[in-house]
């Protein structure tokens, strides 16, 4: 058995005491029915070796992990002009904070907090007739899985309860940092967050982040080297919101979380990994997922530091 497989097996055993300490997201009602004891982890190396444990083949709601796809699509289509409308600094506040946006006059701190992602989605709405399908096809192509879909119940559930995101979008509009209608931008954003994928497909679709922007097997360029460096840097500094410092301290890898309980993390040059465990800590990040990633870099003695 390979070292990484042994490590994943050991992680699965050693995270067991950490179940029951977090809480499954319920502010999007449809997410609350997921069983908290799920645990899946996949690791895909730049050499194409795949390792997995637990529920790695089970689909989950990718939620804010979709912000990586929004951003890489916008970088590919629009390039560095996107930085005129969104910043690149950590926010130090929760992912759906309203206060900061007023202080900074409608320019969100970074593309991974909700306000920043809404601005990026607005750019995609200006580019495409049917941005939801463009987004789905982009992801399907990256992981070579035509069956990736949006869970309509989840997106409707968030639409019914997403008053904070609606406030953020209206606020952005009032600062002229939203070109499209608020409802259209929110619809694409909620649907993007409601995409379902499993840990293995997430690793396949984002492996380019570990390989200087190229898919290792085909040599296809998914993102330029420079933009890959930038996306990984943003994940390191902004990917876990107000918990990004603690995540860096514990794990030592760029990461991006979602309230569905998934976290994607990258060791550039070596691997991409996805962990899924739906119970969240108070910052909205997977409680067990962070522990699992901490154990991964500890047991493998490899991190970016
Ligand atoms: O906008 C929201 O609140 C959700 N659709 C996504 C938030 C999220 O995943 C934050 N990540 N930990």
PDB file of C-alpha atoms and ligand atoms in Angstrom:
ATOM      1  CA  UNK A   1       0.000   0.000   0.000  1.00  0.00           C
ATOM      2  CA  UNK A   2       1.328   3.465  -0.893  1.00  0.00           C
ATOM      3  CA  UNK A   3       2.324   5.980   1.776  1.00  0.00           C
ATOM      4  CA  UNK A   4      -0.532   8.367   0.920  1.00  0.00           C
ATOM      5  CA  UNK A   5      -3.115   5.568   1.139  1.00  0.00           C
ATOM      6  CA  UNK A   6      -1.744   4.552   4.550  1.00  0.00           C
ATOM      7  CA  UNK A   7      -1.919   8.184   5.639  1.00  0.00           C
ATOM      8  CA  UNK A   8      -5.549   8.607   4.497  1.00  0.00           C
ATOM      9  CA  UNK A   9      -6.531   5.405   6.315  1.00  0.00           C
ATOM     10  CA  UNK A  10      -4.788   6.621   9.473  1.00  0.00           C
ATOM     11  CA  UNK A  11      -6.492  10.016   9.196  1.00  0.00           C
ATOM     12  CA  UNK A  12      -9.916   8.362   8.915  1.00  0.00           C
ATOM     13  CA  UNK A  13      -9.221   6.430  12.124  1.00  0.00           C
ATOM     14  CA  UNK A  14      -7.823   9.401  14.001  1.00  0.00           C
ATOM     15  CA  UNK A  15     -10.546  11.947  13.210  1.00  0.00           C
ATOM     16  CA  UNK A  16     -13.271   9.781  14.792  1.00  0.00           C
ATOM     17  CA  UNK A  17     -13.155  11.584  18.193  1.00  0.00           C
ATOM     18  CA  UNK A  18     -13.868  14.900  16.436  1.00  0.00           C
ATOM     19  CA  UNK A  19     -17.327  13.996  15.136  1.00  0.00           C
ATOM     20  CA  UNK A  20     -20.244  15.569  17.011  1.00  0.00           C
ATOM     21  CA  UNK A  21     -18.316  18.735  17.895  1.00  0.00           C
ATOM     22  CA  UNK A  22     -19.523  20.788  14.917  1.00  0.00           C
ATOM     23  CA  UNK A  23     -22.961  21.419  13.423  1.00  0.00           C
ATOM     24  CA  UNK A  24     -24.332  20.775   9.919  1.00  0.00           C
ATOM     25  CA  UNK A  25     -25.270  24.062   8.155  1.00  0.00           C
ATOM     26  CA  UNK A  26     -28.954  24.850   8.574  1.00  0.00           C
ATOM     27  CA  UNK A  27     -29.179  28.483   7.433  1.00  0.00           C
ATOM     28  CA  UNK A  28     -29.735  26.947   3.994  1.00  0.00           C
ATOM     29  CA  UNK A  29     -32.546  24.607   5.146  1.00  0.00           C
ATOM     30  CA  UNK A  30     -32.002  22.026   2.403  1.00  0.00           C
ATOM     31  CA  UNK A  31     -28.430  21.389   3.631  1.00  0.00           C
ATOM     32  CA  UNK A  32     -29.562  20.494   7.151  1.00  0.00           C
ATOM     33  CA  UNK A  33     -30.783  17.014   6.203  1.00  0.00           C
ATOM     34  CA  UNK A  34     -27.226  15.736   5.486  1.00  0.00           C
ATOM     35  CA  UNK A  35     -25.943  13.237   8.002  1.00  0.00           C
ATOM     36  CA  UNK A  36     -23.143  14.749  10.121  1.00  0.00           C
ATOM     37  CA  UNK A  37     -21.119  11.553  10.320  1.00  0.00           C
ATOM     38  CA  UNK A  38     -20.098  11.540   6.633  1.00  0.00           C
ATOM     39  CA  UNK A  39     -16.382  11.622   5.950  1.00  0.00           C
ATOM     40  CA  UNK A  40     -14.641  11.367   2.615  1.00  0.00           C
ATOM     41  CA  UNK A  41     -11.189  12.321   1.445  1.00  0.00           C
ATOM     42  CA  UNK A  42      -9.405  12.081  -1.906  1.00  0.00           C
ATOM     43  CA  UNK A  43      -5.867  12.979  -2.885  1.00  0.00           C
ATOM     44  CA  UNK A  44      -4.682  13.209  -6.482  1.00  0.00           C
ATOM     45  CA  UNK A  45      -0.996  13.681  -7.236  1.00  0.00           C
ATOM     46  CA  UNK A  46       0.414  15.569 -10.212  1.00  0.00           C
ATOM     47  CA  UNK A  47       1.623  12.156 -11.420  1.00  0.00           C
ATOM     48  CA  UNK A  48      -2.017  11.047 -11.638  1.00  0.00           C
ATOM     49  CA  UNK A  49      -2.052   8.746  -8.603  1.00  0.00           C
ATOM     50  CA  UNK A  50      -5.435   8.821  -6.855  1.00  0.00           C
ATOM     51  CA  UNK A  51      -5.997   7.853  -3.232  1.00  0.00           C
ATOM     52  CA  UNK A  52      -9.324   7.871  -1.416  1.00  0.00           C
ATOM     53  CA  UNK A  53     -11.002   6.936   1.812  1.00  0.00           C
ATOM     54  CA  UNK A  54     -14.555   6.870   3.249  1.00  0.00           C
ATOM     55  CA  UNK A  55     -17.291   8.715   1.359  1.00  0.00           C
ATOM     56  CA  UNK A  56     -14.975  10.170  -1.304  1.00  0.00           C
ATOM     57  CA  UNK A  57     -17.328   9.038  -4.089  1.00  0.00           C
ATOM     58  CA  UNK A  58     -20.431  10.611  -2.569  1.00  0.00           C
ATOM     59  CA  UNK A  59     -21.657  13.921  -4.007  1.00  0.00           C
ATOM     60  CA  UNK A  60     -22.028  16.926  -1.740  1.00  0.00           C
ATOM     61  CA  UNK A  61     -22.958  20.583  -2.143  1.00  0.00           C
ATOM     62  CA  UNK A  62     -19.753  22.390  -3.102  1.00  0.00           C
ATOM     63  CA  UNK A  63     -21.086  25.805  -1.931  1.00  0.00           C
ATOM     64  CA  UNK A  64     -18.219  28.319  -1.658  1.00  0.00           C
ATOM     65  CA  UNK A  65     -15.723  25.977  -3.318  1.00  0.00           C
ATOM     66  CA  UNK A  66     -17.526  27.132  -6.477  1.00  0.00           C
ATOM     67  CA  UNK A  67     -15.873  30.534  -5.934  1.00  0.00           C
ATOM     68  CA  UNK A  68     -12.636  28.998  -7.287  1.00  0.00           C
ATOM     69  CA  UNK A  69     -14.446  28.098 -10.513  1.00  0.00           C
ATOM     70  CA  UNK A  70     -16.087  31.561 -10.753  1.00  0.00           C
ATOM     71  CA  UNK A  71     -12.678  33.181 -10.325  1.00  0.00           C
ATOM     72  CA  UNK A  72     -10.702  30.996 -12.730  1.00  0.00           C
ATOM     73  CA  UNK A  73     -13.411  31.389 -15.398  1.00  0.00           C
ATOM     74  CA  UNK A  74     -13.310  35.180 -15.015  1.00  0.00           C
ATOM     75  CA  UNK A  75      -9.501  35.276 -15.039  1.00  0.00           C
ATOM     76  CA  UNK A  76      -9.430  33.208 -18.222  1.00  0.00           C
ATOM     77  CA  UNK A  77     -12.062  35.297 -19.998  1.00  0.00           C
ATOM     78  CA  UNK A  78     -11.393  38.806 -18.713  1.00  0.00           C
ATOM     79  CA  UNK A  79      -7.890  38.765 -17.208  1.00  0.00           C
ATOM     80  CA  UNK A  80      -6.430  41.295 -14.795  1.00  0.00           C
ATOM     81  CA  UNK A  81      -9.210  43.861 -15.396  1.00  0.00           C
ATOM     82  CA  UNK A  82     -11.232  41.990 -12.777  1.00  0.00           C
ATOM     83  CA  UNK A  83      -9.043  43.555 -10.056  1.00  0.00           C
ATOM     84  CA  UNK A  84     -10.575  46.971 -10.779  1.00  0.00           C
ATOM     85  CA  UNK A  85     -13.762  45.729  -9.101  1.00  0.00           C
ATOM     86  CA  UNK A  86     -12.552  43.373  -6.363  1.00  0.00           C
ATOM     87  CA  UNK A  87      -9.593  43.429  -3.966  1.00  0.00           C
ATOM     88  CA  UNK A  88      -6.969  40.875  -2.985  1.00  0.00           C
ATOM     89  CA  UNK A  89      -6.660  41.285   0.769  1.00  0.00           C
ATOM     90  CA  UNK A  90      -7.854  38.959   3.522  1.00  0.00           C
ATOM     91  CA  UNK A  91     -11.097  40.188   5.066  1.00  0.00           C
ATOM     92  CA  UNK A  92     -10.686  39.063   8.677  1.00  0.00           C
ATOM     93  CA  UNK A  93     -14.473  38.906   8.841  1.00  0.00           C
ATOM     94  CA  UNK A  94     -17.130  36.302   8.256  1.00  0.00           C
ATOM     95  CA  UNK A  95     -17.869  35.270   4.681  1.00  0.00           C
ATOM     96  CA  UNK A  96     -21.165  37.166   4.416  1.00  0.00           C
ATOM     97  CA  UNK A  97     -20.228  40.332   6.303  1.00  0.00           C
ATOM     98  CA  UNK A  98     -22.021  43.528   5.261  1.00  0.00           C
ATOM     99  CA  UNK A  99     -20.107  46.088   7.338  1.00  0.00           C
ATOM    100  CA  UNK A 100     -16.817  45.908   5.460  1.00  0.00           C
ATOM    101  CA  UNK A 101     -18.498  46.489   2.118  1.00  0.00           C
ATOM    102  CA  UNK A 102     -19.859  49.838   3.243  1.00  0.00           C
ATOM    103  CA  UNK A 103     -16.523  50.900   4.723  1.00  0.00           C
ATOM    104  CA  UNK A 104     -14.799  50.088   1.463  1.00  0.00           C
ATOM    105  CA  UNK A 105     -17.413  51.701  -0.737  1.00  0.00           C
ATOM    106  CA  UNK A 106     -18.609  48.680  -2.620  1.00  0.00           C
ATOM    107  CA  UNK A 107     -15.253  47.127  -3.537  1.00  0.00           C
ATOM    108  CA  UNK A 108     -15.184  43.698  -1.848  1.00  0.00           C
ATOM    109  CA  UNK A 109     -11.947  42.738  -0.099  1.00  0.00           C
ATOM    110  CA  UNK A 110     -11.401  39.586  -2.162  1.00  0.00           C
ATOM    111  CA  UNK A 111     -13.159  37.192  -4.601  1.00  0.00           C
ATOM    112  CA  UNK A 112     -13.727  34.484  -1.957  1.00  0.00           C
ATOM    113  CA  UNK A 113     -15.994  36.373   0.441  1.00  0.00           C
ATOM    114  CA  UNK A 114     -19.615  36.425  -0.726  1.00  0.00           C
ATOM    115  CA  UNK A 115     -19.607  40.061  -1.890  1.00  0.00           C
ATOM    116  CA  UNK A 116     -16.470  39.437  -3.962  1.00  0.00           C
ATOM    117  CA  UNK A 117     -17.908  36.274  -5.490  1.00  0.00           C
ATOM    118  CA  UNK A 118     -21.113  38.159  -6.386  1.00  0.00           C
ATOM    119  CA  UNK A 119     -19.034  40.731  -8.293  1.00  0.00           C
ATOM    120  CA  UNK A 120     -17.192  37.947 -10.145  1.00  0.00           C
ATOM    121  CA  UNK A 121     -20.513  36.240 -10.952  1.00  0.00           C
ATOM    122  CA  UNK A 122     -21.800  39.582 -12.248  1.00  0.00           C
ATOM    123  CA  UNK A 123     -18.844  39.635 -14.663  1.00  0.00           C
ATOM    124  CA  UNK A 124     -19.801  36.127 -15.864  1.00  0.00           C
ATOM    125  CA  UNK A 125     -23.423  37.317 -16.297  1.00  0.00           C
ATOM    126  CA  UNK A 126     -22.173  40.132 -18.547  1.00  0.00           C
ATOM    127  CA  UNK A 127     -20.119  37.670 -20.604  1.00  0.00           C
ATOM    128  CA  UNK A 128     -22.574  34.841 -21.185  1.00  0.00           C
ATOM    129  CA  UNK A 129     -26.213  34.484 -22.275  1.00  0.00           C
ATOM    130  CA  UNK A 130     -26.681  31.489 -19.997  1.00  0.00           C
ATOM    131  CA  UNK A 131     -23.902  31.665 -17.398  1.00  0.00           C
ATOM    132  CA  UNK A 132     -25.215  28.679 -15.377  1.00  0.00           C
ATOM    133  CA  UNK A 133     -24.692  26.336 -18.305  1.00  0.00           C
ATOM    134  CA  UNK A 134     -21.303  27.854 -19.132  1.00  0.00           C
ATOM    135  CA  UNK A 135     -20.239  27.257 -15.550  1.00  0.00           C
ATOM    136  CA  UNK A 136     -21.513  23.674 -15.489  1.00  0.00           C
ATOM    137  CA  UNK A 137     -19.860  22.867 -18.816  1.00  0.00           C
ATOM    138  CA  UNK A 138     -16.587  24.428 -17.651  1.00  0.00           C
ATOM    139  CA  UNK A 139     -16.552  22.182 -14.558  1.00  0.00           C
ATOM    140  CA  UNK A 140     -17.734  19.091 -16.470  1.00  0.00           C
ATOM    141  CA  UNK A 141     -14.904  19.535 -18.955  1.00  0.00           C
ATOM    142  CA  UNK A 142     -12.293  20.025 -16.245  1.00  0.00           C
ATOM    143  CA  UNK A 143     -13.155  16.768 -14.460  1.00  0.00           C
ATOM    144  CA  UNK A 144     -14.312  14.895 -17.586  1.00  0.00           C
ATOM    145  CA  UNK A 145     -17.642  14.129 -15.960  1.00  0.00           C
ATOM    146  CA  UNK A 146     -20.702  15.185 -18.017  1.00  0.00           C
ATOM    147  CA  UNK A 147     -22.985  14.269 -15.109  1.00  0.00           C
ATOM    148  CA  UNK A 148     -22.092  17.169 -12.807  1.00  0.00           C
ATOM    149  CA  UNK A 149     -25.386  18.913 -11.956  1.00  0.00           C
ATOM    150  CA  UNK A 150     -26.951  21.647  -9.867  1.00  0.00           C
ATOM    151  CA  UNK A 151     -29.181  20.525  -7.000  1.00  0.00           C
ATOM    152  CA  UNK A 152     -32.279  22.656  -7.641  1.00  0.00           C
ATOM    153  CA  UNK A 153     -33.722  22.082  -4.171  1.00  0.00           C
ATOM    154  CA  UNK A 154     -30.561  23.501  -2.596  1.00  0.00           C
ATOM    155  CA  UNK A 155     -30.474  26.566  -4.847  1.00  0.00           C
ATOM    156  CA  UNK A 156     -34.198  27.264  -4.290  1.00  0.00           C
ATOM    157  CA  UNK A 157     -33.735  26.769  -0.557  1.00  0.00           C
ATOM    158  CA  UNK A 158     -30.922  29.335  -0.535  1.00  0.00           C
ATOM    159  CA  UNK A 159     -32.939  31.703  -2.729  1.00  0.00           C
ATOM    160  CA  UNK A 160     -35.782  31.620  -0.174  1.00  0.00           C
ATOM    161  CA  UNK A 161     -33.506  32.306   2.798  1.00  0.00           C
ATOM    162  CA  UNK A 162     -30.516  34.149   1.282  1.00  0.00           C
ATOM    163  CA  UNK A 163     -31.444  37.590   2.597  1.00  0.00           C
ATOM    164  CA  UNK A 164     -27.871  38.480   3.489  1.00  0.00           C
ATOM    165  CA  UNK A 165     -26.644  37.717  -0.006  1.00  0.00           C
ATOM    166  CA  UNK A 166     -29.560  39.710  -1.407  1.00  0.00           C
ATOM    167  CA  UNK A 167     -28.511  42.617   0.834  1.00  0.00           C
ATOM    168  CA  UNK A 168     -24.909  42.334  -0.345  1.00  0.00           C
ATOM    169  CA  UNK A 169     -25.996  42.304  -3.982  1.00  0.00           C
ATOM    170  CA  UNK A 170     -28.250  45.360  -3.491  1.00  0.00           C
ATOM    171  CA  UNK A 171     -25.426  47.120  -1.706  1.00  0.00           C
ATOM    172  CA  UNK A 172     -23.034  46.357  -4.572  1.00  0.00           C
ATOM    173  CA  UNK A 173     -25.622  47.653  -7.028  1.00  0.00           C
ATOM    174  CA  UNK A 174     -25.942  50.888  -5.054  1.00  0.00           C
ATOM    175  CA  UNK A 175     -22.175  51.368  -5.424  1.00  0.00           C
ATOM    176  CA  UNK A 176     -22.433  50.658  -9.180  1.00  0.00           C
ATOM    177  CA  UNK A 177     -20.330  47.521  -8.786  1.00  0.00           C
ATOM    178  CA  UNK A 178     -22.980  45.239 -10.280  1.00  0.00           C
ATOM    179  CA  UNK A 179     -23.802  45.596 -13.977  1.00  0.00           C
ATOM    180  CA  UNK A 180     -26.650  43.089 -14.115  1.00  0.00           C
ATOM    181  CA  UNK A 181     -29.952  42.838 -12.301  1.00  0.00           C
ATOM    182  CA  UNK A 182     -29.609  41.797  -8.664  1.00  0.00           C
ATOM    183  CA  UNK A 183     -31.966  38.812  -9.086  1.00  0.00           C
ATOM    184  CA  UNK A 184     -30.075  37.475 -12.086  1.00  0.00           C
ATOM    185  CA  UNK A 185     -26.704  37.660 -10.315  1.00  0.00           C
ATOM    186  CA  UNK A 186     -28.139  36.026  -7.185  1.00  0.00           C
ATOM    187  CA  UNK A 187     -29.715  33.258  -9.247  1.00  0.00           C
ATOM    188  CA  UNK A 188     -26.405  32.368 -10.921  1.00  0.00           C
ATOM    189  CA  UNK A 189     -24.535  32.622  -7.603  1.00  0.00           C
ATOM    190  CA  UNK A 190     -27.010  30.376  -5.714  1.00  0.00           C
ATOM    191  CA  UNK A 191     -27.021  27.845  -8.537  1.00  0.00           C
ATOM    192  CA  UNK A 192     -23.209  27.811  -8.687  1.00  0.00           C
ATOM    193  CA  UNK A 193     -23.058  27.167  -4.951  1.00  0.00           C
ATOM    194  CA  UNK A 194     -25.651  24.369  -5.320  1.00  0.00           C
ATOM    195  CA  UNK A 195     -23.492  22.342  -7.732  1.00  0.00           C
ATOM    196  CA  UNK A 196     -22.867  18.846  -6.398  1.00  0.00           C
ATOM    197  CA  UNK A 197     -19.584  17.016  -6.820  1.00  0.00           C
ATOM    198  CA  UNK A 198     -17.672  14.310  -5.023  1.00  0.00           C
ATOM    199  CA  UNK A 199     -14.177  14.641  -3.578  1.00  0.00           C
ATOM    200  CA  UNK A 200     -12.571  12.795  -6.490  1.00  0.00           C
ATOM    201  CA  UNK A 201     -14.153  14.986  -9.190  1.00  0.00           C
ATOM    202  CA  UNK A 202     -13.195  18.104  -7.254  1.00  0.00           C
ATOM    203  CA  UNK A 203      -9.579  16.887  -7.186  1.00  0.00           C
ATOM    204  CA  UNK A 204      -9.646  16.096 -10.910  1.00  0.00           C
ATOM    205  CA  UNK A 205     -11.173  19.450 -11.838  1.00  0.00           C
ATOM    206  CA  UNK A 206      -8.701  21.498  -9.804  1.00  0.00           C
ATOM    207  CA  UNK A 207      -5.534  19.433 -10.233  1.00  0.00           C
ATOM    208  CA  UNK A 208      -4.173  22.215 -12.448  1.00  0.00           C
ATOM    209  CA  UNK A 209      -3.743  24.350  -9.321  1.00  0.00           C
ATOM    210  CA  UNK A 210      -1.055  21.893  -8.199  1.00  0.00           C
ATOM    211  CA  UNK A 211       0.582  21.780 -11.608  1.00  0.00           C
ATOM    212  CA  UNK A 212       1.309  25.389 -12.623  1.00  0.00           C
ATOM    213  CA  UNK A 213      -2.031  25.689 -14.408  1.00  0.00           C
ATOM    214  CA  UNK A 214      -1.742  22.608 -16.643  1.00  0.00           C
ATOM    215  CA  UNK A 215      -3.612  19.331 -16.548  1.00  0.00           C
ATOM    216  CA  UNK A 216      -0.726  16.876 -16.125  1.00  0.00           C
ATOM    217  CA  UNK A 217      -2.039  14.124 -18.430  1.00  0.00           C
ATOM    218  CA  UNK A 218      -3.082  16.272 -21.400  1.00  0.00           C
ATOM    219  CA  UNK A 219      -0.754  19.276 -20.838  1.00  0.00           C
ATOM    220  CA  UNK A 220      -3.895  21.401 -21.449  1.00  0.00           C
ATOM    221  CA  UNK A 221      -3.454  24.885 -20.029  1.00  0.00           C
ATOM    222  CA  UNK A 222      -6.407  25.562 -17.688  1.00  0.00           C
ATOM    223  CA  UNK A 223      -4.944  28.744 -16.239  1.00  0.00           C
ATOM    224  CA  UNK A 224      -1.732  30.643 -16.932  1.00  0.00           C
ATOM    225  CA  UNK A 225       1.199  30.047 -14.592  1.00  0.00           C
ATOM    226  CA  UNK A 226       0.873  33.617 -13.242  1.00  0.00           C
ATOM    227  CA  UNK A 227      -2.843  33.308 -12.536  1.00  0.00           C
ATOM    228  CA  UNK A 228      -2.356  29.884 -10.949  1.00  0.00           C
ATOM    229  CA  UNK A 229       0.169  31.454  -8.587  1.00  0.00           C
ATOM    230  CA  UNK A 230      -2.364  34.205  -7.818  1.00  0.00           C
ATOM    231  CA  UNK A 231      -5.309  31.853  -7.197  1.00  0.00           C
ATOM    232  CA  UNK A 232      -3.226  29.665  -4.861  1.00  0.00           C
ATOM    233  CA  UNK A 233      -2.008  32.790  -3.031  1.00  0.00           C
ATOM    234  CA  UNK A 234      -5.585  34.008  -2.623  1.00  0.00           C
ATOM    235  CA  UNK A 235      -6.624  30.613  -1.283  1.00  0.00           C
ATOM    236  CA  UNK A 236      -3.773  30.847   1.224  1.00  0.00           C
ATOM    237  CA  UNK A 237      -4.734  34.341   2.389  1.00  0.00           C
ATOM    238  CA  UNK A 238      -8.519  34.404   1.899  1.00  0.00           C
ATOM    239  CA  UNK A 239      -9.804  30.849   1.329  1.00  0.00           C
ATOM    240  CA  UNK A 240     -11.067  30.257   4.875  1.00  0.00           C
ATOM    241  CA  UNK A 241     -12.274  33.792   5.671  1.00  0.00           C
ATOM    242  CA  UNK A 242     -11.739  34.790   9.313  1.00  0.00           C
ATOM    243  CA  UNK A 243     -10.131  31.422  10.028  1.00  0.00           C
ATOM    244  CA  UNK A 244      -7.445  31.665   7.390  1.00  0.00           C
ATOM    245  CA  UNK A 245      -4.621  32.344   9.855  1.00  0.00           C
ATOM    246  CA  UNK A 246      -5.488  29.386  12.035  1.00  0.00           C
ATOM    247  CA  UNK A 247      -5.848  27.164   8.956  1.00  0.00           C
ATOM    248  CA  UNK A 248      -2.393  28.239   7.720  1.00  0.00           C
ATOM    249  CA  UNK A 249      -0.961  27.615  11.163  1.00  0.00           C
ATOM    250  CA  UNK A 250      -2.522  24.143  11.455  1.00  0.00           C
ATOM    251  CA  UNK A 251      -2.391  22.894   7.869  1.00  0.00           C
ATOM    252  CA  UNK A 252       0.150  24.961   5.942  1.00  0.00           C
ATOM    253  CA  UNK A 253      -1.575  24.677   2.554  1.00  0.00           C
ATOM    254  CA  UNK A 254      -3.731  27.003   0.418  1.00  0.00           C
ATOM    255  CA  UNK A 255      -7.351  25.906   0.882  1.00  0.00           C
ATOM    256  CA  UNK A 256     -10.946  26.775   0.026  1.00  0.00           C
ATOM    257  CA  UNK A 257     -13.899  25.729   2.114  1.00  0.00           C
ATOM    258  CA  UNK A 258     -17.665  25.549   1.619  1.00  0.00           C
ATOM    259  CA  UNK A 259     -20.593  25.315   4.048  1.00  0.00           C
ATOM    260  CA  UNK A 260     -21.479  21.945   2.518  1.00  0.00           C
ATOM    261  CA  UNK A 261     -18.494  20.722   4.562  1.00  0.00           C
ATOM    262  CA  UNK A 262     -15.961  20.389   1.741  1.00  0.00           C
ATOM    263  CA  UNK A 263     -12.438  21.786   1.745  1.00  0.00           C
ATOM    264  CA  UNK A 264     -10.032  21.685  -1.212  1.00  0.00           C
ATOM    265  CA  UNK A 265      -6.320  22.124  -0.448  1.00  0.00           C
ATOM    266  CA  UNK A 266      -3.268  22.256  -2.711  1.00  0.00           C
ATOM    267  CA  UNK A 267       0.372  21.328  -2.298  1.00  0.00           C
ATOM    268  CA  UNK A 268       1.822  22.942  -5.436  1.00  0.00           C
ATOM    269  CA  UNK A 269       3.970  20.568  -7.459  1.00  0.00           C
ATOM    270  CA  UNK A 270       2.703  17.539  -5.534  1.00  0.00           C
ATOM    271  CA  UNK A 271      -1.041  17.070  -5.084  1.00  0.00           C
ATOM    272  CA  UNK A 272      -4.551  18.389  -4.661  1.00  0.00           C
ATOM    273  CA  UNK A 273      -6.770  17.009  -1.930  1.00  0.00           C
ATOM    274  CA  UNK A 274     -10.459  17.307  -1.040  1.00  0.00           C
ATOM    275  CA  UNK A 275     -11.975  16.426   2.287  1.00  0.00           C
ATOM    276  CA  UNK A 276     -15.687  16.354   3.072  1.00  0.00           C
ATOM    277  CA  UNK A 277     -17.303  16.244   6.473  1.00  0.00           C
ATOM    278  CA  UNK A 278     -20.506  18.282   6.905  1.00  0.00           C
ATOM    279  CA  UNK A 279     -20.305  19.332  10.566  1.00  0.00           C
ATOM    280  CA  UNK A 280     -19.073  22.940  10.639  1.00  0.00           C
ATOM    281  CA  UNK A 281     -17.284  25.003  13.259  1.00  0.00           C
ATOM    282  CA  UNK A 282     -18.467  28.479  14.270  1.00  0.00           C
ATOM    283  CA  UNK A 283     -16.750  30.044  11.245  1.00  0.00           C
ATOM    284  CA  UNK A 284     -18.679  27.860   8.791  1.00  0.00           C
ATOM    285  CA  UNK A 285     -15.739  25.587   7.944  1.00  0.00           C
ATOM    286  CA  UNK A 286     -15.681  21.795   8.279  1.00  0.00           C
ATOM    287  CA  UNK A 287     -14.617  20.887  11.807  1.00  0.00           C
ATOM    288  CA  UNK A 288     -13.357  17.397  10.995  1.00  0.00           C
ATOM    289  CA  UNK A 289     -12.122  18.503   7.557  1.00  0.00           C
ATOM    290  CA  UNK A 290      -9.638  20.946   9.047  1.00  0.00           C
ATOM    291  CA  UNK A 291      -8.451  18.299  11.498  1.00  0.00           C
ATOM    292  CA  UNK A 292      -7.994  15.803   8.652  1.00  0.00           C
ATOM    293  CA  UNK A 293      -5.909  18.258   6.630  1.00  0.00           C
ATOM    294  CA  UNK A 294      -3.812  19.087   9.678  1.00  0.00           C
ATOM    295  CA  UNK A 295      -3.107  15.377  10.092  1.00  0.00           C
ATOM    296  CA  UNK A 296      -2.305  15.019   6.373  1.00  0.00           C
ATOM    297  CA  UNK A 297       0.504  17.584   6.432  1.00  0.00           C
ATOM    298  CA  UNK A 298       1.711  16.356   9.829  1.00  0.00           C
ATOM    299  CA  UNK A 299       1.856  12.669   8.860  1.00  0.00           C
ATOM    300  CA  UNK A 300       3.305  13.295   5.375  1.00  0.00           C
ATOM    301  CA  UNK A 301       5.739  15.931   6.704  1.00  0.00           C
ATOM    302  CA  UNK A 302       4.980  18.002   3.608  1.00  0.00           C
ATOM    303  CA  UNK A 303       3.391  21.433   3.411  1.00  0.00           C
ATOM    304  CA  UNK A 304       4.284  24.633   1.583  1.00  0.00           C
ATOM    305  CA  UNK A 305       6.421  25.652   4.562  1.00  0.00           C
TER     306      UNK A 305
HETATM  307  O1  LIG B   1     -23.565  32.307   0.098  1.00  0.00           O
HETATM  308  C1  LIG B   1     -23.661  31.454   0.982  1.00  0.00           C
HETATM  309  O2  LIG B   1     -23.924  31.735   2.136  1.00  0.00           O
HETATM  310  C2  LIG B   1     -23.421  30.015   0.584  1.00  0.00           C
HETATM  311  N1  LIG B   1     -24.007  29.720  -0.682  1.00  0.00           N
HETATM  312  C3  LIG B   1     -21.951  29.711   0.508  1.00  0.00           C
HETATM  313  C4  LIG B   1     -21.201  30.096   1.757  1.00  0.00           C
HETATM  314  C5  LIG B   1     -20.019  29.238   2.012  1.00  0.00           C
HETATM  315  O3  LIG B   1     -19.923  28.133   1.527  1.00  0.00           O
HETATM  316  C6  LIG B   1     -19.039  29.759   2.978  1.00  0.00           C
HETATM  317  N2  LIG B   1     -17.951  28.812   3.177  1.00  0.00           N
HETATM  318  N3  LIG B   1     -17.510  28.249   4.114  1.00  0.00           N
END
